[in-house]
XYZ file of C-alpha atoms in Angstrom:
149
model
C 0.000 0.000 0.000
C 1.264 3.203 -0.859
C 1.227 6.183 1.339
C -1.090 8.255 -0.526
C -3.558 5.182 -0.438
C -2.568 4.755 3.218
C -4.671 7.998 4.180
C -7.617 7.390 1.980
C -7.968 3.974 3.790
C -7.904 5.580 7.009
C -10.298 8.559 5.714
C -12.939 6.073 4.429
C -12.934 4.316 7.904
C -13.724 7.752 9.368
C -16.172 8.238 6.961
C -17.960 5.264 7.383
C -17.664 4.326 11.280
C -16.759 7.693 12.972
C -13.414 6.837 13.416
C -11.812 10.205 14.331
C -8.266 10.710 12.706
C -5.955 13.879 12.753
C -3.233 13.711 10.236
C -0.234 16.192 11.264
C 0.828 18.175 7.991
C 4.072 17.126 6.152
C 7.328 18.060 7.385
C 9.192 20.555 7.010
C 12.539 20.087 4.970
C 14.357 21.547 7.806
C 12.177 19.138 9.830
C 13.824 16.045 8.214
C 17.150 17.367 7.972
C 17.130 18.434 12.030
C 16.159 14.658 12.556
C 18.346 12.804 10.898
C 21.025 15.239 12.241
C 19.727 14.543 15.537
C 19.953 10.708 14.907
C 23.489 11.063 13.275
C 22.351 9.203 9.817
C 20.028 9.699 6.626
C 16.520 8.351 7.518
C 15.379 5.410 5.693
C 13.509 5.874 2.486
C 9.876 4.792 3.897
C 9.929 6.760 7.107
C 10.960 9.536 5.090
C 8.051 9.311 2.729
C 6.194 8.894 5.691
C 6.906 11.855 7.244
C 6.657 14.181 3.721
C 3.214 12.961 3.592
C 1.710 13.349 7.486
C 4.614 14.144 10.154
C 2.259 11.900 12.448
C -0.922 11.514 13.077
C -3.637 10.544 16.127
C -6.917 8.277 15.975
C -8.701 8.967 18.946
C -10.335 5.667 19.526
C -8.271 3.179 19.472
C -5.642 5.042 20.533
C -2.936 5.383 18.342
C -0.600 8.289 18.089
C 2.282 8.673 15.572
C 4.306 11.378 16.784
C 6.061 14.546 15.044
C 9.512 13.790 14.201
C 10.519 16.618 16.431
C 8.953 14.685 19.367
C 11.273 11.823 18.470
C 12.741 10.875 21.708
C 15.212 8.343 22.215
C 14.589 5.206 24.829
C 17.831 3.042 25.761
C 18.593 1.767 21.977
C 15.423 2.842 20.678
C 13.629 6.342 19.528
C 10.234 6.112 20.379
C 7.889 7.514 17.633
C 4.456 5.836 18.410
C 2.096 4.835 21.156
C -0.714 2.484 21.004
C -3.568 1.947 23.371
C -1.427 4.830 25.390
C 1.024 2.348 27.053
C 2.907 0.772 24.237
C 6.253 2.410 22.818
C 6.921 1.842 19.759
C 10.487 2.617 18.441
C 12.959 2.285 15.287
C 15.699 0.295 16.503
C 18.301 2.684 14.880
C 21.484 0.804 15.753
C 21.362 -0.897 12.212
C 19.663 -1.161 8.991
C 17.866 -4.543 8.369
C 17.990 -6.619 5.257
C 15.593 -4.126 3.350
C 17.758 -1.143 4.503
C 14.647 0.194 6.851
C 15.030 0.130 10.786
C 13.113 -2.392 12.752
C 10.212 -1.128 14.241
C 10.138 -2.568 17.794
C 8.035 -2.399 21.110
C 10.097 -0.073 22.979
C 9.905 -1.851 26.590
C 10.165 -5.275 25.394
C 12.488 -5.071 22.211
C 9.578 -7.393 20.872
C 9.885 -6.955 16.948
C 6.919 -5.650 15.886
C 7.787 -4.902 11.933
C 10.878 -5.309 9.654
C 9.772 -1.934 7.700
C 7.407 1.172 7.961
C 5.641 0.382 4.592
C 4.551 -2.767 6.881
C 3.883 -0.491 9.848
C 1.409 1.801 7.916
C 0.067 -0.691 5.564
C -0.821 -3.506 7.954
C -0.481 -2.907 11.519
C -2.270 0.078 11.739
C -5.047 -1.893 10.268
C -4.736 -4.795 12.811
C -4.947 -2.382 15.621
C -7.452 -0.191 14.231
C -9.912 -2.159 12.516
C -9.256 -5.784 14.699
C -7.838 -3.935 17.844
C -5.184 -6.761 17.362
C -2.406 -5.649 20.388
C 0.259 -5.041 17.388
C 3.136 -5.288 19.966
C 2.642 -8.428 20.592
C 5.030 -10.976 18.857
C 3.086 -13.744 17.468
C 5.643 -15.838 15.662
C 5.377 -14.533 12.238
C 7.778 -12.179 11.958
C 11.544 -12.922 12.212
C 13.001 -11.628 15.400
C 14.392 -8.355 15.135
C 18.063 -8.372 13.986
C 17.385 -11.102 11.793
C 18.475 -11.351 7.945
């Protein structure tokens, strides 16, 4: 799923079942270049795309917040950038790029691997939580543990 198709999913849901969603403008150029100077290294192509589409976004019910890139805040070996159901971290596990050059997207209390990529992370598991309220952060055994090739 691209991006662009991303948000209309998400706008038809609110369309159709009240599901209130705020998407957060793009960001900035000077936006992306102050965070990848701030994390030392060139973001990865899909967060990037991410980010120059919605620099994060809320749904009110279930909770999910994907926070500005500015509000980036690192968490042991993790930057936390998201928070479902209001408890769970989630964070890019910046210490290396994984076999598809993206950072793993991991629960940030756990180190559970959530997601190999963010293509996955806006494609399908906002999806599972939103639509199933399946808890995301959860490792169920399909995806390779983190720091796996």
């Amino acid at each position: 799923m691209r991006v662009e198709e991303f948000r209309r999913a998400l706008d038809k849901r609110s369309a159709s079942r009240g599901l209130e969603v705020l998407f957060h403008p793009p960001a900035s150029a000077e936006a992306l270049q102050a965070i990848s100077e701030r994390l030392g290294e060139p973001l990865p192509f899909q967060v990037e795309l991410f980010l120059r589409a919605h620099d994060g976004l809320v749904v009110r019910e279930p909770p999910l917040s994907v926070l500005p890139c500015a509000q980036w805040a690192p968490v042991g070996d993790f930057v936390h950038f998201a928070t479902v159901d209001g408890q769970h971290r989630l964070g890019f596990d910046t210490r290396r790029r994984n076999a598809a050059d993206q950072w793993d997207i991991v629960h940030v209390d756990t180190g559970d691997c959530v997601t190999l990529t963010m293509a996955s992370f806006w494609s399908n598991k906002v999806f599972a939580w939103v639509d199933q309220r399946r808890p995301i952060w959860e490792s169920r055994g399909v995806v390779p543990p983190c720091g796996a090739s």
